[in-house]
Amino acid sequence: MNNSLFIMSIKDADKVCEDCGVLKSHIKPSSFTPVKPDINNFSDYKAYVNELLIRGEYDILLSDDSLFQFEINLNKSITVDGKKVKYDYYKYTFVQTPERRLGFDEYMEGIDRTSPDYNEELYREMYENDSPLGENYSPFYVRYDVDYKGYLPNSHSYAHLHLGFKEGYRMPVSLILTPKAFVCMILKLVYSTQWEENIVSNSRVKARTYSALKTQCVSEPNKFWTSEEKVDLYIG
């Protein structure tokens, strides 16, 4: 994947988010702070997301303030046994908001709904106007890395998905994903209702979304995707 295809794929991903009905802000040119988040609890995560939003460190911002980041470096190198090894580096991140909209029943906790003075219609209107938020204690954090640093077959694959902040939680991936492919995967998992209603149920939009979705994801270089890796469980 070259830089032009990378940028075009981010724009395509932005369009998919718009079609899905979850887009808040179009592509924002970003330079990301090269600091690895130190997340030990929910408060740390909430502070981390808040900092990303304040600094505008995202490429795509969703309607619930979840965000996507995309990075590429086609000139990375590392010295191995005295020899310089060049490789392509990619990093895609999905950071889900630590907040969620409360359901109506949660909003109504403490209200006596059996009282003769209770007015369902009034409370429904108040609920819609307030759009009350609660804390999302199980936010979904996913990072896709393509990085030779630390490469070890059957342990630290060249391309892999991180699920959560624990560094050991890696799933091998046999393809170099495009930003659009990564975004589609996340939307299907996290925003399944909107995906089904706005993408799957609309044949025209579905055709546009899936156009070249997988064919643009090229295979890993053979030197990284070896026979050792192929006997493992992986995405691809």
PDB file of C-alpha atoms in Angstrom:
ATOM      1  CA  MET A   1       0.000   0.000   0.000  1.00  0.00           C
ATOM      2  CA  ASN A   2       1.422   3.393  -0.951  1.00  0.00           C
ATOM      3  CA  ASN A   3       0.684   6.734   0.673  1.00  0.00           C
ATOM      4  CA  SER A   4      -1.872   7.701  -1.967  1.00  0.00           C
ATOM      5  CA  LEU A   5      -3.919   4.519  -1.465  1.00  0.00           C
ATOM      6  CA  PHE A   6      -3.626   4.967   2.310  1.00  0.00           C
ATOM      7  CA  ILE A   7      -5.049   8.512   2.183  1.00  0.00           C
ATOM      8  CA  MET A   8      -7.760   7.495  -0.291  1.00  0.00           C
ATOM      9  CA  SER A   9      -8.768   4.598   1.954  1.00  0.00           C
ATOM     10  CA  ILE A  10      -9.174   6.943   4.943  1.00  0.00           C
ATOM     11  CA  LYS A  11     -11.501   9.066   2.846  1.00  0.00           C
ATOM     12  CA  ASP A  12     -13.429   5.930   1.860  1.00  0.00           C
ATOM     13  CA  ALA A  13     -13.624   4.944   5.543  1.00  0.00           C
ATOM     14  CA  ASP A  14     -14.975   8.389   6.363  1.00  0.00           C
ATOM     15  CA  LYS A  15     -17.709   7.871   3.758  1.00  0.00           C
ATOM     16  CA  VAL A  16     -18.608   4.469   5.226  1.00  0.00           C
ATOM     17  CA  CYS A  17     -19.035   6.077   8.669  1.00  0.00           C
ATOM     18  CA  GLU A  18     -21.272   8.715   7.112  1.00  0.00           C
ATOM     19  CA  ASP A  19     -23.347   6.084   5.286  1.00  0.00           C
ATOM     20  CA  CYS A  20     -23.627   4.111   8.518  1.00  0.00           C
ATOM     21  CA  GLY A  21     -25.057   7.153  10.290  1.00  0.00           C
ATOM     22  CA  VAL A  22     -22.353   7.350  12.964  1.00  0.00           C
ATOM     23  CA  LEU A  23     -20.103  10.137  11.660  1.00  0.00           C
ATOM     24  CA  LYS A  24     -19.689  13.336  13.670  1.00  0.00           C
ATOM     25  CA  SER A  25     -16.627  15.009  12.193  1.00  0.00           C
ATOM     26  CA  HIS A  26     -14.989  14.538   8.830  1.00  0.00           C
ATOM     27  CA  ILE A  27     -11.311  13.812   8.446  1.00  0.00           C
ATOM     28  CA  LYS A  28      -9.142  15.960  10.690  1.00  0.00           C
ATOM     29  CA  PRO A  29      -5.424  16.168   9.744  1.00  0.00           C
ATOM     30  CA  SER A  30      -3.616  14.750  12.749  1.00  0.00           C
ATOM     31  CA  SER A  31      -0.186  14.474  14.267  1.00  0.00           C
ATOM     32  CA  PHE A  32      -0.318  12.023  17.122  1.00  0.00           C
ATOM     33  CA  THR A  33       1.621  12.388  20.356  1.00  0.00           C
ATOM     34  CA  PRO A  34       4.051   9.455  20.416  1.00  0.00           C
ATOM     35  CA  VAL A  35       3.147   8.511  23.966  1.00  0.00           C
ATOM     36  CA  LYS A  36       1.947   5.045  24.853  1.00  0.00           C
ATOM     37  CA  PRO A  37      -1.133   5.316  27.075  1.00  0.00           C
ATOM     38  CA  ASP A  38      -0.675   4.003  30.594  1.00  0.00           C
ATOM     39  CA  ILE A  39      -4.121   2.605  31.300  1.00  0.00           C
ATOM     40  CA  ASN A  40      -4.657   0.795  34.584  1.00  0.00           C
ATOM     41  CA  ASN A  41      -8.301   1.538  35.339  1.00  0.00           C
ATOM     42  CA  PHE A  42     -11.432   3.217  34.000  1.00  0.00           C
ATOM     43  CA  SER A  43     -10.414   6.664  35.271  1.00  0.00           C
ATOM     44  CA  ASP A  44      -7.124   6.425  33.343  1.00  0.00           C
ATOM     45  CA  TYR A  45      -9.001   5.458  30.190  1.00  0.00           C
ATOM     46  CA  LYS A  46     -11.475   8.310  30.564  1.00  0.00           C
ATOM     47  CA  ALA A  47      -8.644  10.829  31.021  1.00  0.00           C
ATOM     48  CA  TYR A  48      -6.809   9.381  28.009  1.00  0.00           C
ATOM     49  CA  VAL A  49      -9.827   9.732  25.706  1.00  0.00           C
ATOM     50  CA  ASN A  50     -10.530  13.236  26.988  1.00  0.00           C
ATOM     51  CA  GLU A  51      -6.958  14.285  26.135  1.00  0.00           C
ATOM     52  CA  LEU A  52      -7.267  12.869  22.610  1.00  0.00           C
ATOM     53  CA  LEU A  53     -10.458  14.870  22.071  1.00  0.00           C
ATOM     54  CA  ILE A  54      -9.011  18.088  23.496  1.00  0.00           C
ATOM     55  CA  ARG A  55      -5.873  17.819  21.320  1.00  0.00           C
ATOM     56  CA  GLY A  56      -7.886  16.749  18.285  1.00  0.00           C
ATOM     57  CA  GLU A  57      -5.777  13.629  17.830  1.00  0.00           C
ATOM     58  CA  TYR A  58      -8.059  11.694  15.548  1.00  0.00           C
ATOM     59  CA  ASP A  59      -8.696  11.185  11.854  1.00  0.00           C
ATOM     60  CA  ILE A  60     -12.382  10.329  12.172  1.00  0.00           C
ATOM     61  CA  LEU A  61     -14.667  11.278  15.067  1.00  0.00           C
ATOM     62  CA  LEU A  62     -17.941   9.416  15.514  1.00  0.00           C
ATOM     63  CA  SER A  63     -21.241  10.759  16.788  1.00  0.00           C
ATOM     64  CA  ASP A  64     -20.729   9.247  20.252  1.00  0.00           C
ATOM     65  CA  ASP A  65     -17.179  10.699  20.465  1.00  0.00           C
ATOM     66  CA  SER A  66     -15.485   7.398  19.723  1.00  0.00           C
ATOM     67  CA  LEU A  67     -12.577   7.914  17.334  1.00  0.00           C
ATOM     68  CA  PHE A  68     -10.225   6.398  14.771  1.00  0.00           C
ATOM     69  CA  GLN A  69      -6.520   7.122  14.290  1.00  0.00           C
ATOM     70  CA  PHE A  70      -4.399   6.017  11.324  1.00  0.00           C
ATOM     71  CA  GLU A  71      -0.618   6.115  10.965  1.00  0.00           C
ATOM     72  CA  ILE A  72       1.770   4.982   8.215  1.00  0.00           C
ATOM     73  CA  ASN A  73       5.542   4.997   7.723  1.00  0.00           C
ATOM     74  CA  LEU A  74       6.932   3.301   4.616  1.00  0.00           C
ATOM     75  CA  ASN A  75      10.557   4.005   5.540  1.00  0.00           C
ATOM     76  CA  LYS A  76      10.930   2.289   8.890  1.00  0.00           C
ATOM     77  CA  SER A  77      14.114   0.345   9.637  1.00  0.00           C
ATOM     78  CA  ILE A  78      15.567  -1.675  12.464  1.00  0.00           C
ATOM     79  CA  THR A  79      19.000  -3.201  12.993  1.00  0.00           C
ATOM     80  CA  VAL A  80      18.988  -6.986  13.380  1.00  0.00           C
ATOM     81  CA  ASP A  81      22.266  -8.880  13.875  1.00  0.00           C
ATOM     82  CA  GLY A  82      24.155  -5.864  12.629  1.00  0.00           C
ATOM     83  CA  LYS A  83      22.068  -5.516   9.478  1.00  0.00           C
ATOM     84  CA  LYS A  84      19.507  -2.840   8.743  1.00  0.00           C
ATOM     85  CA  VAL A  85      16.086  -4.269   7.903  1.00  0.00           C
ATOM     86  CA  LYS A  86      13.620  -1.970   6.157  1.00  0.00           C
ATOM     87  CA  TYR A  87       9.888  -2.487   6.549  1.00  0.00           C
ATOM     88  CA  ASP A  88       6.496  -0.787   6.273  1.00  0.00           C
ATOM     89  CA  TYR A  89       4.799   0.350   9.468  1.00  0.00           C
ATOM     90  CA  TYR A  90       1.051   0.816   9.994  1.00  0.00           C
ATOM     91  CA  LYS A  91      -0.962   1.572  13.109  1.00  0.00           C
ATOM     92  CA  TYR A  92      -4.752   1.903  13.172  1.00  0.00           C
ATOM     93  CA  THR A  93      -6.584   2.509  16.439  1.00  0.00           C
ATOM     94  CA  PHE A  94     -10.217   2.529  17.478  1.00  0.00           C
ATOM     95  CA  VAL A  95     -10.908   4.192  20.828  1.00  0.00           C
ATOM     96  CA  GLN A  96     -14.471   3.811  22.045  1.00  0.00           C
ATOM     97  CA  THR A  97     -16.020   6.547  24.142  1.00  0.00           C
ATOM     98  CA  PRO A  98     -16.096   5.932  27.896  1.00  0.00           C
ATOM     99  CA  GLU A  99     -19.642   7.318  27.933  1.00  0.00           C
ATOM    100  CA  ARG A 100     -22.924   5.875  26.705  1.00  0.00           C
ATOM    101  CA  ARG A 101     -26.485   7.110  26.450  1.00  0.00           C
ATOM    102  CA  LEU A 102     -28.646   5.850  29.295  1.00  0.00           C
ATOM    103  CA  GLY A 103     -31.676   3.757  28.480  1.00  0.00           C
ATOM    104  CA  PHE A 104     -35.070   5.168  29.407  1.00  0.00           C
ATOM    105  CA  ASP A 105     -35.514   2.742  32.313  1.00  0.00           C
ATOM    106  CA  GLU A 106     -32.127   3.759  33.745  1.00  0.00           C
ATOM    107  CA  TYR A 107     -33.084   7.424  33.375  1.00  0.00           C
ATOM    108  CA  MET A 108     -36.301   6.761  35.290  1.00  0.00           C
ATOM    109  CA  GLU A 109     -34.657   5.099  38.297  1.00  0.00           C
ATOM    110  CA  GLY A 110     -36.087   6.587  41.489  1.00  0.00           C
ATOM    111  CA  ILE A 111     -39.268   7.828  39.778  1.00  0.00           C
ATOM    112  CA  ASP A 112     -42.547   6.318  40.991  1.00  0.00           C
ATOM    113  CA  ARG A 113     -44.152   5.290  37.709  1.00  0.00           C
ATOM    114  CA  THR A 114     -47.275   4.025  39.522  1.00  0.00           C
ATOM    115  CA  SER A 115     -48.114   7.472  40.916  1.00  0.00           C
ATOM    116  CA  PRO A 116     -51.405   8.975  39.621  1.00  0.00           C
ATOM    117  CA  ASP A 117     -49.403  12.107  38.755  1.00  0.00           C
ATOM    118  CA  TYR A 118     -46.955  10.181  36.558  1.00  0.00           C
ATOM    119  CA  ASN A 119     -46.957  11.396  32.938  1.00  0.00           C
ATOM    120  CA  GLU A 120     -45.167   8.975  30.597  1.00  0.00           C
ATOM    121  CA  GLU A 121     -45.262  11.324  27.622  1.00  0.00           C
ATOM    122  CA  LEU A 122     -43.731  14.169  29.628  1.00  0.00           C
ATOM    123  CA  TYR A 123     -40.903  12.010  30.935  1.00  0.00           C
ATOM    124  CA  ARG A 124     -40.231  10.639  27.432  1.00  0.00           C
ATOM    125  CA  GLU A 125     -39.914  14.195  26.162  1.00  0.00           C
ATOM    126  CA  MET A 126     -37.590  15.097  29.040  1.00  0.00           C
ATOM    127  CA  TYR A 127     -35.493  12.014  28.305  1.00  0.00           C
ATOM    128  CA  GLU A 128     -35.090  12.932  24.615  1.00  0.00           C
ATOM    129  CA  ASN A 129     -34.206  16.537  25.468  1.00  0.00           C
ATOM    130  CA  ASP A 130     -31.717  15.593  28.190  1.00  0.00           C
ATOM    131  CA  SER A 131     -29.957  12.809  26.202  1.00  0.00           C
ATOM    132  CA  PRO A 132     -28.594  11.545  29.539  1.00  0.00           C
ATOM    133  CA  LEU A 133     -25.163   9.948  29.597  1.00  0.00           C
ATOM    134  CA  GLY A 134     -23.756   7.246  31.806  1.00  0.00           C
ATOM    135  CA  GLU A 135     -20.350   5.597  31.989  1.00  0.00           C
ATOM    136  CA  ASN A 136     -19.399   2.823  29.593  1.00  0.00           C
ATOM    137  CA  TYR A 137     -17.348   0.633  31.908  1.00  0.00           C
ATOM    138  CA  SER A 138     -16.392  -1.836  29.151  1.00  0.00           C
ATOM    139  CA  PRO A 139     -15.141   0.381  26.302  1.00  0.00           C
ATOM    140  CA  PHE A 140     -13.822  -1.353  23.196  1.00  0.00           C
ATOM    141  CA  TYR A 141     -10.190  -0.521  22.376  1.00  0.00           C
ATOM    142  CA  VAL A 142      -8.678  -2.120  19.268  1.00  0.00           C
ATOM    143  CA  ARG A 143      -5.310  -1.463  17.672  1.00  0.00           C
ATOM    144  CA  TYR A 144      -4.017  -2.939  14.433  1.00  0.00           C
ATOM    145  CA  ASP A 145      -0.217  -2.945  14.168  1.00  0.00           C
ATOM    146  CA  VAL A 146       2.113  -3.817  11.319  1.00  0.00           C
ATOM    147  CA  ASP A 147       5.545  -3.547  12.898  1.00  0.00           C
ATOM    148  CA  TYR A 148       8.743  -5.613  12.615  1.00  0.00           C
ATOM    149  CA  LYS A 149       9.961  -4.443  16.022  1.00  0.00           C
ATOM    150  CA  GLY A 150       9.550  -7.344  18.424  1.00  0.00           C
ATOM    151  CA  TYR A 151       8.639  -9.761  15.605  1.00  0.00           C
ATOM    152  CA  LEU A 152       8.544 -13.376  16.778  1.00  0.00           C
ATOM    153  CA  PRO A 153       6.501 -16.017  14.894  1.00  0.00           C
ATOM    154  CA  ASN A 154       3.629 -17.521  16.911  1.00  0.00           C
ATOM    155  CA  SER A 155       3.976 -14.836  19.553  1.00  0.00           C
ATOM    156  CA  HIS A 156       4.371 -11.344  18.061  1.00  0.00           C
ATOM    157  CA  SER A 157       3.288 -11.492  14.423  1.00  0.00           C
ATOM    158  CA  TYR A 158       4.335  -8.793  11.962  1.00  0.00           C
ATOM    159  CA  ALA A 159       0.667  -7.810  11.502  1.00  0.00           C
ATOM    160  CA  HIS A 160      -1.679  -8.278  14.447  1.00  0.00           C
ATOM    161  CA  LEU A 161      -4.671  -6.928  16.337  1.00  0.00           C
ATOM    162  CA  HIS A 162      -4.438  -5.767  19.933  1.00  0.00           C
ATOM    163  CA  LEU A 163      -7.668  -6.267  21.857  1.00  0.00           C
ATOM    164  CA  GLY A 164      -7.576  -4.003  24.891  1.00  0.00           C
ATOM    165  CA  PHE A 165      -4.513  -2.360  26.413  1.00  0.00           C
ATOM    166  CA  LYS A 166      -2.717  -5.483  27.559  1.00  0.00           C
ATOM    167  CA  GLU A 167       0.282  -5.899  25.250  1.00  0.00           C
ATOM    168  CA  GLY A 168       0.084  -9.691  25.245  1.00  0.00           C
ATOM    169  CA  TYR A 169      -3.427  -9.803  23.750  1.00  0.00           C
ATOM    170  CA  ARG A 170      -2.513 -10.162  20.067  1.00  0.00           C
ATOM    171  CA  MET A 171      -4.334 -11.878  17.210  1.00  0.00           C
ATOM    172  CA  PRO A 172      -2.239 -12.563  14.074  1.00  0.00           C
ATOM    173  CA  VAL A 173      -3.472 -11.071  10.790  1.00  0.00           C
ATOM    174  CA  SER A 174      -2.273 -12.370   7.416  1.00  0.00           C
ATOM    175  CA  LEU A 175      -3.223  -9.240   5.457  1.00  0.00           C
ATOM    176  CA  ILE A 176      -2.097  -5.640   5.352  1.00  0.00           C
ATOM    177  CA  LEU A 177      -5.469  -4.063   6.090  1.00  0.00           C
ATOM    178  CA  THR A 178      -6.561  -0.775   4.577  1.00  0.00           C
ATOM    179  CA  PRO A 179      -8.038   1.894   6.867  1.00  0.00           C
ATOM    180  CA  LYS A 180     -11.428   1.264   5.226  1.00  0.00           C
ATOM    181  CA  ALA A 181     -11.264  -2.479   5.995  1.00  0.00           C
ATOM    182  CA  PHE A 182     -10.368  -1.765   9.622  1.00  0.00           C
ATOM    183  CA  VAL A 183     -13.231   0.720   9.992  1.00  0.00           C
ATOM    184  CA  CYS A 184     -15.758  -1.668   8.431  1.00  0.00           C
ATOM    185  CA  MET A 185     -14.694  -4.407  10.838  1.00  0.00           C
ATOM    186  CA  ILE A 186     -15.169  -2.091  13.838  1.00  0.00           C
ATOM    187  CA  LEU A 187     -18.529  -0.721  12.676  1.00  0.00           C
ATOM    188  CA  LYS A 188     -19.909  -4.238  12.201  1.00  0.00           C
ATOM    189  CA  LEU A 189     -18.796  -5.186  15.717  1.00  0.00           C
ATOM    190  CA  VAL A 190     -19.636  -2.047  17.698  1.00  0.00           C
ATOM    191  CA  TYR A 191     -22.442  -0.407  15.718  1.00  0.00           C
ATOM    192  CA  SER A 192     -24.185  -3.521  14.419  1.00  0.00           C
ATOM    193  CA  THR A 193     -27.689  -2.010  14.483  1.00  0.00           C
ATOM    194  CA  GLN A 194     -26.681   0.996  12.378  1.00  0.00           C
ATOM    195  CA  TRP A 195     -24.615  -1.264  10.103  1.00  0.00           C
ATOM    196  CA  GLU A 196     -27.575  -3.533   9.398  1.00  0.00           C
ATOM    197  CA  GLU A 197     -30.076  -0.698   8.950  1.00  0.00           C
ATOM    198  CA  ASN A 198     -27.951   1.685   6.874  1.00  0.00           C
ATOM    199  CA  ILE A 199     -25.401  -0.493   5.073  1.00  0.00           C
ATOM    200  CA  VAL A 200     -26.646  -4.063   4.727  1.00  0.00           C
ATOM    201  CA  SER A 201     -30.276  -3.131   4.036  1.00  0.00           C
ATOM    202  CA  ASN A 202     -29.390  -0.642   1.279  1.00  0.00           C
ATOM    203  CA  SER A 203     -28.149  -2.531  -1.795  1.00  0.00           C
ATOM    204  CA  ARG A 204     -26.546   0.540  -3.393  1.00  0.00           C
ATOM    205  CA  VAL A 205     -24.699   1.559  -0.237  1.00  0.00           C
ATOM    206  CA  LYS A 206     -23.739  -2.039   0.496  1.00  0.00           C
ATOM    207  CA  ALA A 207     -22.238  -2.443  -2.990  1.00  0.00           C
ATOM    208  CA  ARG A 208     -20.219   0.768  -2.564  1.00  0.00           C
ATOM    209  CA  THR A 209     -19.047  -0.255   0.907  1.00  0.00           C
ATOM    210  CA  TYR A 210     -17.841  -3.697  -0.156  1.00  0.00           C
ATOM    211  CA  SER A 211     -16.298  -2.535  -3.439  1.00  0.00           C
ATOM    212  CA  ALA A 212     -12.644  -3.707  -3.414  1.00  0.00           C
ATOM    213  CA  LEU A 213     -12.886  -3.996   0.383  1.00  0.00           C
ATOM    214  CA  LYS A 214     -10.768  -7.134   0.611  1.00  0.00           C
ATOM    215  CA  THR A 215      -8.891  -7.074  -2.692  1.00  0.00           C
ATOM    216  CA  GLN A 216      -7.103  -3.889  -1.628  1.00  0.00           C
ATOM    217  CA  CYS A 217      -5.800  -5.680   1.460  1.00  0.00           C
ATOM    218  CA  VAL A 218      -2.564  -7.242   0.209  1.00  0.00           C
ATOM    219  CA  SER A 219      -0.847 -10.282   1.710  1.00  0.00           C
ATOM    220  CA  GLU A 220       2.006  -9.876   4.140  1.00  0.00           C
ATOM    221  CA  PRO A 221       5.538 -10.241   2.722  1.00  0.00           C
ATOM    222  CA  ASN A 222       6.571 -13.914   2.705  1.00  0.00           C
ATOM    223  CA  LYS A 223       9.552 -13.190   4.944  1.00  0.00           C
ATOM    224  CA  PHE A 224       7.107 -12.289   7.722  1.00  0.00           C
ATOM    225  CA  TRP A 225       4.185 -14.604   6.932  1.00  0.00           C
ATOM    226  CA  THR A 226       6.023 -17.919   7.218  1.00  0.00           C
ATOM    227  CA  SER A 227       4.908 -21.548   7.432  1.00  0.00           C
ATOM    228  CA  GLU A 228       5.240 -21.231  11.223  1.00  0.00           C
ATOM    229  CA  GLU A 229       2.599 -18.513  11.271  1.00  0.00           C
ATOM    230  CA  LYS A 230       0.218 -20.282   8.901  1.00  0.00           C
ATOM    231  CA  VAL A 231      -0.389 -23.201  11.285  1.00  0.00           C
ATOM    232  CA  ASP A 232      -1.640 -20.766  13.933  1.00  0.00           C
ATOM    233  CA  LEU A 233      -5.145 -19.318  14.257  1.00  0.00           C
ATOM    234  CA  TYR A 234      -5.283 -15.968  12.497  1.00  0.00           C
ATOM    235  CA  ILE A 235      -7.484 -13.395  10.759  1.00  0.00           C
ATOM    236  CA  GLY A 236      -7.135 -13.179   7.006  1.00  0.00           C
TER     237      GLY A 236
END
